[in-house]
Amino acid sequence: MSRHPDFHDLVGNDLEPGERERLERVHDMLIAAGPPPELPQELAEPPRPEGKLVELARRRLRTGLVLAAAIVLAAFAVGYLLGARGEDSSPASFTAEKTAVLGSSPDRLAVVRIGQIDKDGNRPMEVSVDGLDRLKDGDYYTLFMTRNGKPIVTCGTFNVGKDGVTTVRLSVAYDLERFDGLMLARYSREQRENTPLLHAKLT
Amino acid sequence: MSFALSLRSGLPVVPRLATIQVVAEPMTNGAMTDGELIARVGDGDANAFELLYRRYSRPVFALALRRLGDRGRAEDAVQETFASIWRSAGSYRRDRGPGAPWLYAVARNAIVDRRRTLGAPPAELAEEASDEAGPDERAEASWTAWRVHRALAELPEQERRLIELAYWGGLSQSEIAEFLDIPLGTVKTRTRSALSRLADALEGELS
């Protein structure tokens, strides 16, 4: 994000000098490294270890996922219009506890499905988007959970393909009761700021 | 309208604990090291391969994205990297060094090959902090990110979440305490613990 934490605020002032120096090195490395990118859904599972790369098969899978995403988008859009939120008929591998449609135009839309919390406190979240610009130069999209319209925490970052479509699987460990909405924003690395694009209430 | 995520909750300041005991456990506590996993992969162990993939898929993807600048190509590079790991793990010798540098070298080579296949020059995409840096500095930055991302993957979930909120969520320690509904002292204790674990990992096998 746009600001780095203050090391003194993080660790206080009562560390031994040697330990302080050691932790400060890690602090600097974390800032230098930046956040690891979200893993695309296509890479969620390891490849079959035959030592062969079957790229065409994977590309067919990707095409299938795009098609599936479009179907899911259409299904959810219809469900949303019919007031059928909460019912999950998608073929994805988790049952949606909540579904939100961000945006009102079919030309630019994001559908966020939030699954049930697991025994470790993690919730799967699947984001399918269509009609977004492919971002370059280190820019990316960020999905936020909001409260009173204000972005509070990030759910993850992603980009889209040339066709403006992608589906990514995220995981959040948040208490949903603490939020009332979702926001998709575009982050500009050059300007170091987010520009909100799409919103939705989380009911 | 634009915003830089920055919250000021106005929470009262909670006095910091006078002494916080930090217990640093080894990163590989109870788990196999990277070198052990690579050796098993070399023997054809598919389960070890999957464990290695869980540990390294994000660092490999991050490295590929940094160098190729395109998510689709980076995805392909990840697949090629792990295919290469499966093929060449038998050549890994634990007595010549830990597993992380070996995996980094395999990933880097797979990514370079990918660039060559695409006809692109073998240069790294310029990063925000290294626009004026030379190849050595960029390579160093890539290696740093690789180790940090790998070390993060092994943190306990509650500590990793704190680090992500603090470093990339834009939240202060007080805001994290409010958000997670835990005492500020606990946030500081866990943050210190997380940084200490990361330091252990970065000074140890991942060095």
Short mmCIF file of C-alpha atoms in Angstrom, two decimals:
data_model
loop_
_atom_site.label_atom_id
_atom_site.label_comp_id
_atom_site.label_asym_id
_atom_site.label_seq_id
_atom_site.Cartn_x
_atom_site.Cartn_y
_atom_site.Cartn_z
CA MET A 1 0.00 0.00 0.00
CA SER A 2 0.98 3.60 0.04
CA ARG A 3 2.70 3.82 3.41
CA HIS A 4 5.12 1.66 5.26
CA PRO A 5 4.81 0.85 8.95
CA ASP A 6 7.06 2.61 11.38
CA PHE A 7 9.54 0.15 12.81
CA HIS A 8 9.46 1.73 16.27
CA ASP A 9 5.68 1.53 16.31
CA LEU A 10 5.94 -2.15 15.42
CA VAL A 11 8.43 -3.36 17.99
CA GLY A 12 8.64 -0.69 20.68
CA ASN A 13 11.83 0.52 22.25
CA ASP A 14 12.78 -2.17 24.72
CA LEU A 15 14.61 -4.60 22.46
CA GLU A 16 18.26 -5.43 22.89
CA PRO A 17 20.34 -3.58 20.29
CA GLY A 18 21.36 -6.78 18.54
CA GLU A 19 17.80 -8.06 18.29
CA ARG A 20 16.54 -4.66 17.20
CA GLU A 21 19.09 -4.61 14.40
CA ARG A 22 18.14 -8.13 13.36
CA LEU A 23 14.42 -7.36 13.22
CA GLU A 24 15.01 -4.07 11.45
CA ARG A 25 16.80 -5.93 8.68
CA VAL A 26 13.69 -8.07 8.24
CA HIS A 27 11.55 -4.93 8.31
CA ASP A 28 13.60 -3.43 5.48
CA MET A 29 13.43 -6.68 3.52
CA LEU A 30 9.64 -6.84 3.84
CA ILE A 31 9.35 -3.34 2.47
CA ALA A 32 11.77 -4.10 -0.35
CA ALA A 33 10.04 -7.36 -1.26
CA GLY A 34 6.50 -5.99 -1.40
CA PRO A 35 3.43 -8.21 -1.14
CA PRO A 36 3.45 -11.56 -2.88
CA PRO A 37 0.88 -11.62 -5.70
CA GLU A 38 -2.26 -13.65 -5.37
CA LEU A 39 -1.90 -17.00 -7.04
CA PRO A 40 -4.22 -17.36 -10.06
CA GLN A 41 -6.83 -20.06 -9.83
CA GLU A 42 -5.08 -21.93 -12.62
CA LEU A 43 -2.11 -22.43 -10.31
CA ALA A 44 -4.02 -23.33 -7.17
CA GLU A 45 -3.18 -26.99 -7.59
CA PRO A 46 0.25 -28.39 -8.43
CA PRO A 47 0.81 -29.70 -11.94
CA ARG A 48 0.90 -33.44 -12.39
CA PRO A 49 4.55 -34.31 -12.03
CA GLU A 50 5.16 -36.26 -15.20
CA GLY A 51 7.91 -33.88 -16.21
CA LYS A 52 5.88 -32.73 -19.16
CA LEU A 53 4.34 -29.36 -19.66
CA VAL A 54 1.09 -29.61 -21.51
CA GLU A 55 0.54 -25.98 -22.19
CA LEU A 56 -2.25 -26.42 -24.67
CA ALA A 57 -4.25 -28.40 -22.17
CA ARG A 58 -3.78 -25.64 -19.64
CA ARG A 59 -4.79 -23.04 -22.17
CA ARG A 60 -7.89 -25.05 -22.92
CA LEU A 61 -8.53 -25.09 -19.19
CA ARG A 62 -8.10 -21.33 -19.08
CA THR A 63 -10.53 -20.91 -21.94
CA GLY A 64 -12.92 -23.18 -20.12
CA LEU A 65 -12.56 -21.13 -16.96
CA VAL A 66 -13.28 -17.94 -18.86
CA LEU A 67 -16.35 -19.57 -20.29
CA ALA A 68 -17.33 -20.85 -16.86
CA ALA A 69 -16.77 -17.39 -15.41
CA ALA A 70 -19.04 -15.91 -18.04
CA ILE A 71 -21.69 -18.50 -17.22
CA VAL A 72 -21.32 -17.81 -13.52
CA LEU A 73 -21.53 -14.09 -14.16
CA ALA A 74 -24.69 -14.52 -16.17
CA ALA A 75 -26.20 -16.86 -13.61
CA PHE A 76 -25.48 -14.55 -10.74
CA ALA A 77 -26.63 -11.49 -12.62
CA VAL A 78 -29.96 -13.19 -13.25
CA GLY A 79 -30.13 -14.36 -9.66
CA TYR A 80 -29.36 -10.90 -8.44
CA LEU A 81 -32.07 -9.36 -10.56
CA LEU A 82 -34.55 -11.90 -9.33
CA GLY A 83 -33.67 -11.21 -5.76
CA ALA A 84 -32.26 -14.65 -5.30
CA ARG A 85 -29.12 -13.60 -3.53
CA GLY A 86 -27.75 -16.23 -1.18
CA GLU A 87 -28.71 -19.14 -3.39
CA ASP A 88 -25.69 -20.75 -4.95
CA SER A 89 -26.01 -22.76 -8.10
CA SER A 90 -22.48 -22.28 -9.43
CA PRO A 91 -20.31 -25.25 -10.31
CA ALA A 92 -17.42 -23.94 -8.21
CA SER A 93 -15.96 -26.03 -5.45
CA PHE A 94 -17.33 -24.15 -2.46
CA THR A 95 -20.77 -23.12 -1.43
CA ALA A 96 -21.28 -19.39 -1.33
CA GLU A 97 -22.52 -18.00 1.95
CA LYS A 98 -22.77 -14.55 0.44
CA THR A 99 -22.65 -13.28 -3.10
CA ALA A 100 -22.21 -9.70 -4.16
CA VAL A 101 -22.39 -8.16 -7.59
CA LEU A 102 -20.25 -5.07 -7.94
CA GLY A 103 -21.34 -2.70 -10.65
CA SER A 104 -24.60 -2.25 -12.46
CA SER A 105 -23.48 -2.40 -16.06
CA PRO A 106 -22.97 -5.75 -17.79
CA ASP A 107 -20.06 -4.11 -19.58
CA ARG A 108 -18.08 -3.88 -16.37
CA LEU A 109 -18.97 -6.22 -13.59
CA ALA A 110 -17.46 -8.14 -10.69
CA VAL A 111 -19.08 -11.03 -8.90
CA VAL A 112 -17.71 -11.94 -5.51
CA ARG A 113 -18.67 -15.24 -3.92
CA ILE A 114 -17.74 -15.67 -0.28
CA GLY A 115 -17.69 -19.16 1.16
CA GLN A 116 -18.20 -20.47 4.63
CA ILE A 117 -15.49 -20.12 7.21
CA ASP A 118 -13.45 -23.28 7.75
CA LYS A 119 -12.18 -24.78 10.97
CA ASP A 120 -9.02 -22.68 10.78
CA GLY A 121 -10.92 -19.44 10.39
CA ASN A 122 -10.40 -18.94 6.67
CA ARG A 123 -13.04 -18.12 4.11
CA PRO A 124 -12.63 -18.84 0.41
CA MET A 125 -13.56 -15.99 -1.86
CA GLU A 126 -13.91 -16.19 -5.60
CA VAL A 127 -13.83 -13.05 -7.69
CA SER A 128 -14.96 -13.13 -11.31
CA VAL A 129 -14.65 -9.95 -13.29
CA ASP A 130 -15.47 -8.89 -16.80
CA GLY A 131 -14.90 -5.69 -18.73
CA LEU A 132 -11.91 -4.34 -16.81
CA ASP A 133 -8.86 -2.83 -18.44
CA ARG A 134 -5.71 -4.87 -18.41
CA LEU A 135 -3.31 -2.94 -16.18
CA LYS A 136 0.38 -2.45 -16.86
CA ASP A 137 3.37 -0.76 -15.30
CA GLY A 138 2.82 -2.38 -11.93
CA ASP A 139 -0.77 -1.22 -11.51
CA TYR A 140 -3.31 -3.70 -10.19
CA TYR A 141 -6.84 -4.11 -8.90
CA THR A 142 -7.52 -4.46 -5.21
CA LEU A 143 -10.66 -5.79 -3.60
CA PHE A 144 -11.46 -4.13 -0.28
CA MET A 145 -13.96 -4.87 2.40
CA THR A 146 -15.63 -1.63 3.45
CA ARG A 147 -17.54 -0.18 6.35
CA ASN A 148 -19.75 2.85 5.75
CA GLY A 149 -18.24 3.10 2.30
CA LYS A 150 -14.72 3.31 3.65
CA PRO A 151 -12.12 0.70 2.63
CA ILE A 152 -10.92 -1.11 5.72
CA VAL A 153 -8.97 -4.19 4.67
CA THR A 154 -7.78 -5.76 1.46
CA CYS A 155 -8.94 -9.15 0.27
CA GLY A 156 -6.25 -9.41 -2.39
CA THR A 157 -4.98 -7.97 -5.62
CA PHE A 158 -5.19 -9.15 -9.20
CA ASN A 159 -5.04 -8.17 -12.82
CA VAL A 160 -7.03 -9.29 -15.85
CA GLY A 161 -6.10 -10.74 -19.20
CA LYS A 162 -6.26 -8.95 -22.50
CA ASP A 163 -9.90 -9.89 -22.78
CA GLY A 164 -10.66 -8.06 -19.54
CA VAL A 165 -11.77 -11.23 -17.81
CA THR A 166 -10.38 -13.21 -14.94
CA THR A 167 -11.43 -15.39 -12.05
CA VAL A 168 -9.25 -15.52 -8.96
CA ARG A 169 -9.59 -17.39 -5.71
CA LEU A 170 -8.77 -15.42 -2.57
CA SER A 171 -8.86 -16.30 1.09
CA VAL A 172 -9.84 -13.99 3.91
CA ALA A 173 -9.86 -14.53 7.63
CA TYR A 174 -12.12 -11.65 8.54
CA ASP A 175 -15.29 -11.52 10.54
CA LEU A 176 -17.80 -10.47 7.91
CA GLU A 177 -20.01 -8.88 10.52
CA ARG A 178 -17.46 -6.11 10.82
CA PHE A 179 -18.07 -4.95 7.25
CA ASP A 180 -21.01 -3.85 5.20
CA GLY A 181 -19.65 -3.70 1.68
CA LEU A 182 -17.07 -4.45 -0.95
CA MET A 183 -15.11 -2.13 -3.18
CA LEU A 184 -12.98 -2.82 -6.20
CA ALA A 185 -10.30 -0.21 -6.75
CA ARG A 186 -7.54 0.36 -9.25
CA TYR A 187 -4.13 1.00 -7.74
CA SER A 188 -1.72 3.26 -9.59
CA ARG A 189 1.87 2.59 -8.68
CA GLU A 190 2.98 5.90 -10.13
CA GLN A 191 0.44 7.95 -8.21
CA ARG A 192 0.50 5.62 -5.20
CA GLU A 193 -3.23 5.71 -4.74
CA ASN A 194 -6.37 3.71 -5.29
CA THR A 195 -9.26 4.82 -7.45
CA PRO A 196 -12.59 3.18 -6.58
CA LEU A 197 -14.29 1.51 -9.52
CA LEU A 198 -17.09 -0.73 -8.32
CA HIS A 199 -19.04 -1.03 -5.09
CA ALA A 200 -21.56 -3.38 -3.56
CA LYS A 201 -23.39 -3.71 -0.29
CA LEU A 202 -22.71 -6.87 1.63
CA THR A 203 -25.96 -8.11 3.05
CA MET B 1 -12.17 10.27 -6.03
CA SER B 2 -9.03 8.50 -4.99
CA PHE B 3 -7.64 7.41 -1.68
CA ALA B 4 -4.57 6.08 -0.02
CA LEU B 5 -5.71 3.55 2.54
CA SER B 6 -5.03 5.31 5.78
CA LEU B 7 -7.19 5.01 8.85
CA ARG B 8 -7.05 7.06 11.99
CA SER B 9 -9.40 5.59 14.49
CA GLY B 10 -8.54 7.84 17.40
CA LEU B 11 -8.30 4.88 19.72
CA PRO B 12 -6.89 5.51 23.18
CA VAL B 13 -3.28 4.53 23.50
CA VAL B 14 -2.85 1.30 25.39
CA PRO B 15 0.34 1.18 27.46
CA ARG B 16 2.90 -1.11 25.92
CA LEU B 17 3.96 -4.13 27.89
CA ALA B 18 7.22 -3.50 29.67
CA THR B 19 8.72 -6.82 28.70
CA ILE B 20 7.63 -9.03 25.88
CA GLN B 21 9.03 -12.49 25.70
CA VAL B 22 9.69 -13.45 22.13
CA VAL B 23 9.97 -17.15 21.51
CA ALA B 24 11.45 -17.87 18.12
CA GLU B 25 10.83 -21.34 16.82
CA PRO B 26 12.57 -22.72 13.79
CA MET B 27 10.65 -22.06 10.56
CA THR B 28 10.78 -25.68 9.65
CA ASN B 29 9.50 -26.80 13.03
CA GLY B 30 8.20 -30.31 12.53
CA ALA B 31 8.41 -30.07 8.76
CA MET B 32 10.92 -31.18 6.21
CA THR B 33 13.44 -28.68 4.94
CA ASP B 34 13.44 -27.61 1.34
CA GLY B 35 16.54 -29.70 0.74
CA GLU B 36 14.89 -32.81 2.15
CA LEU B 37 11.85 -32.26 -0.03
CA ILE B 38 13.93 -31.75 -3.16
CA ALA B 39 15.84 -34.95 -2.41
CA ARG B 40 12.55 -36.83 -2.10
CA VAL B 41 11.28 -35.31 -5.33
CA GLY B 42 14.48 -36.57 -6.91
CA ASP B 43 13.41 -40.04 -5.82
CA GLY B 44 10.05 -39.58 -7.50
CA ASP B 45 8.00 -38.70 -4.40
CA ALA B 46 4.87 -36.94 -5.71
CA ASN B 47 3.76 -35.96 -2.20
CA ALA B 48 7.05 -34.14 -1.61
CA PHE B 49 6.57 -32.42 -4.97
CA GLU B 50 3.16 -31.19 -3.87
CA LEU B 51 4.55 -29.89 -0.57
CA LEU B 52 7.27 -28.07 -2.43
CA TYR B 53 4.67 -26.59 -4.75
CA ARG B 54 2.63 -25.32 -1.79
CA ARG B 55 5.70 -23.62 -0.39
CA TYR B 56 7.08 -22.13 -3.54
CA SER B 57 4.31 -21.53 -6.05
CA ARG B 58 3.75 -17.94 -4.90
CA PRO B 59 7.44 -17.01 -4.74
CA VAL B 60 7.94 -18.50 -8.20
CA PHE B 61 4.89 -16.68 -9.53
CA ALA B 62 6.10 -13.42 -7.97
CA LEU B 63 9.53 -13.84 -9.51
CA ALA B 64 8.10 -14.69 -12.92
CA LEU B 65 5.70 -11.76 -12.79
CA ARG B 66 8.52 -9.43 -11.84
CA ARG B 67 10.70 -10.63 -14.69
CA LEU B 68 8.14 -11.21 -17.41
CA GLY B 69 5.64 -8.50 -16.54
CA ASP B 70 2.70 -10.51 -17.79
CA ARG B 71 0.46 -12.74 -15.70
CA GLY B 72 -0.27 -15.23 -18.45
CA ARG B 73 3.39 -15.71 -19.25
CA ALA B 74 4.20 -15.84 -15.56
CA GLU B 75 1.66 -18.64 -15.11
CA ASP B 76 3.33 -20.58 -17.89
CA ALA B 77 6.73 -19.96 -16.31
CA VAL B 78 5.49 -21.36 -12.99
CA GLN B 79 4.42 -24.56 -14.71
CA GLU B 80 7.72 -24.80 -16.53
CA THR B 81 9.63 -24.19 -13.33
CA PHE B 82 7.94 -27.02 -11.49
CA ALA B 83 8.23 -29.32 -14.46
CA SER B 84 11.93 -28.52 -14.43
CA ILE B 85 12.14 -29.15 -10.68
CA TRP B 86 10.54 -32.55 -11.17
CA ARG B 87 12.97 -33.41 -13.95
CA SER B 88 16.15 -32.13 -12.32
CA ALA B 89 15.63 -32.71 -8.59
CA GLY B 90 17.82 -35.80 -8.86
CA SER B 91 20.78 -33.55 -9.57
CA TYR B 92 20.41 -31.64 -6.32
CA ARG B 93 23.12 -32.34 -3.74
CA ARG B 94 22.32 -31.32 -0.19
CA ASP B 95 25.99 -31.14 0.72
CA ARG B 96 26.42 -28.28 -1.76
CA GLY B 97 23.94 -25.98 -0.05
CA PRO B 98 20.36 -25.44 1.09
CA GLY B 99 17.37 -25.91 -1.15
CA ALA B 100 16.13 -22.33 -1.53
CA PRO B 101 19.04 -21.09 -3.69
CA TRP B 102 18.83 -24.21 -5.85
CA LEU B 103 15.10 -23.69 -6.39
CA TYR B 104 15.70 -20.03 -7.15
CA ALA B 105 18.26 -20.96 -9.77
CA VAL B 106 15.90 -23.46 -11.40
CA ALA B 107 13.09 -20.89 -11.42
CA ARG B 108 15.33 -18.16 -12.79
CA ASN B 109 16.55 -20.43 -15.59
CA ALA B 110 13.03 -21.48 -16.49
CA ILE B 111 11.95 -17.85 -16.62
CA VAL B 112 14.94 -16.85 -18.73
CA ASP B 113 14.17 -19.71 -21.09
CA ARG B 114 10.61 -18.48 -21.26
CA ARG B 115 11.79 -15.02 -22.24
CA ARG B 116 14.05 -16.47 -24.91
CA THR B 117 11.19 -18.53 -26.29
CA LEU B 118 9.15 -15.37 -26.56
CA GLY B 119 12.01 -13.56 -28.26
CA ALA B 120 12.24 -11.01 -25.48
CA PRO B 121 15.57 -9.64 -24.24
CA PRO B 122 16.83 -11.33 -21.06
CA ALA B 123 16.38 -8.21 -18.98
CA GLU B 124 14.34 -7.91 -15.85
CA LEU B 125 11.31 -5.70 -15.82
CA ALA B 126 12.17 -2.51 -13.96
CA GLU B 127 10.68 -2.36 -10.49
CA GLU B 128 9.44 0.61 -8.60
CA ALA B 129 12.38 0.81 -6.26
CA SER B 130 14.98 -0.02 -8.85
CA ASP B 131 14.24 2.12 -11.86
CA GLU B 132 17.82 3.27 -11.90
CA ALA B 133 19.33 0.11 -10.54
CA GLY B 134 21.67 -2.06 -12.53
CA PRO B 135 21.33 -5.78 -13.18
CA ASP B 136 23.12 -6.66 -9.95
CA GLU B 137 20.77 -4.60 -7.85
CA ARG B 138 17.74 -5.97 -9.64
CA ALA B 139 18.96 -9.51 -9.20
CA GLU B 140 19.54 -8.82 -5.52
CA ALA B 141 16.02 -7.41 -5.21
CA SER B 142 14.58 -10.52 -6.84
CA TRP B 143 16.50 -12.79 -4.51
CA THR B 144 15.38 -10.79 -1.49
CA ALA B 145 11.74 -10.95 -2.54
CA TRP B 146 12.07 -14.67 -3.18
CA ARG B 147 13.35 -15.38 0.31
CA VAL B 148 10.88 -13.06 2.01
CA HIS B 149 7.87 -14.52 0.22
CA ARG B 150 9.04 -18.03 0.96
CA ALA B 151 9.58 -17.21 4.63
CA LEU B 152 6.16 -15.56 4.87
CA ALA B 153 4.51 -18.71 3.60
CA GLU B 154 5.72 -20.60 6.67
CA LEU B 155 4.54 -18.14 9.32
CA PRO B 156 1.62 -19.17 11.52
CA GLU B 157 -1.57 -17.77 10.01
CA GLN B 158 -2.26 -15.30 12.82
CA GLU B 159 1.24 -13.84 12.53
CA ARG B 160 1.26 -13.73 8.74
CA ARG B 161 -2.04 -11.86 8.81
CA LEU B 162 -0.56 -9.27 11.16
CA ILE B 163 2.44 -8.76 8.91
CA GLU B 164 0.25 -8.38 5.83
CA LEU B 165 -2.06 -5.90 7.53
CA ALA B 166 0.87 -3.89 8.86
CA TYR B 167 3.02 -3.84 5.75
CA TRP B 168 0.56 -4.02 2.90
CA GLY B 169 -2.82 -3.29 4.45
CA GLY B 170 -1.82 0.20 5.50
CA LEU B 171 -3.04 -0.29 9.07
CA SER B 172 -1.23 0.95 12.16
CA GLN B 173 -0.75 -1.33 15.15
CA SER B 174 -3.66 0.36 16.93
CA GLU B 175 -5.88 -0.07 13.89
CA ILE B 176 -4.92 -3.73 13.63
CA ALA B 177 -5.76 -4.22 17.30
CA GLU B 178 -9.14 -2.60 16.77
CA PHE B 179 -9.81 -4.54 13.61
CA LEU B 180 -8.85 -7.94 15.01
CA ASP B 181 -10.39 -7.09 18.36
CA ILE B 182 -7.30 -8.07 20.29
CA PRO B 183 -5.20 -6.03 22.74
CA LEU B 184 -2.53 -3.76 21.32
CA GLY B 185 0.05 -5.60 23.42
CA THR B 186 -0.90 -8.86 21.71
CA VAL B 187 -0.51 -7.25 18.31
CA LYS B 188 2.97 -6.06 19.27
CA THR B 189 3.94 -9.42 20.76
CA ARG B 190 2.81 -11.31 17.68
CA THR B 191 4.43 -8.82 15.37
CA ARG B 192 7.74 -9.18 17.16
CA SER B 193 7.37 -12.93 17.11
CA ALA B 194 6.63 -12.87 13.38
CA LEU B 195 9.61 -10.65 12.63
CA SER B 196 11.81 -12.89 14.76
CA ARG B 197 10.64 -16.03 12.93
CA LEU B 198 11.26 -14.33 9.63
CA ALA B 199 14.73 -13.32 10.78
CA ASP B 200 15.48 -16.89 11.82
CA ALA B 201 14.39 -18.16 8.42
CA LEU B 202 16.19 -15.50 6.46
CA GLU B 203 19.40 -16.02 8.40
CA GLY B 204 19.13 -19.80 8.19
CA GLU B 205 18.11 -22.07 5.39
CA LEU B 206 16.91 -19.25 3.18
CA SER B 207 20.14 -17.26 3.38
#
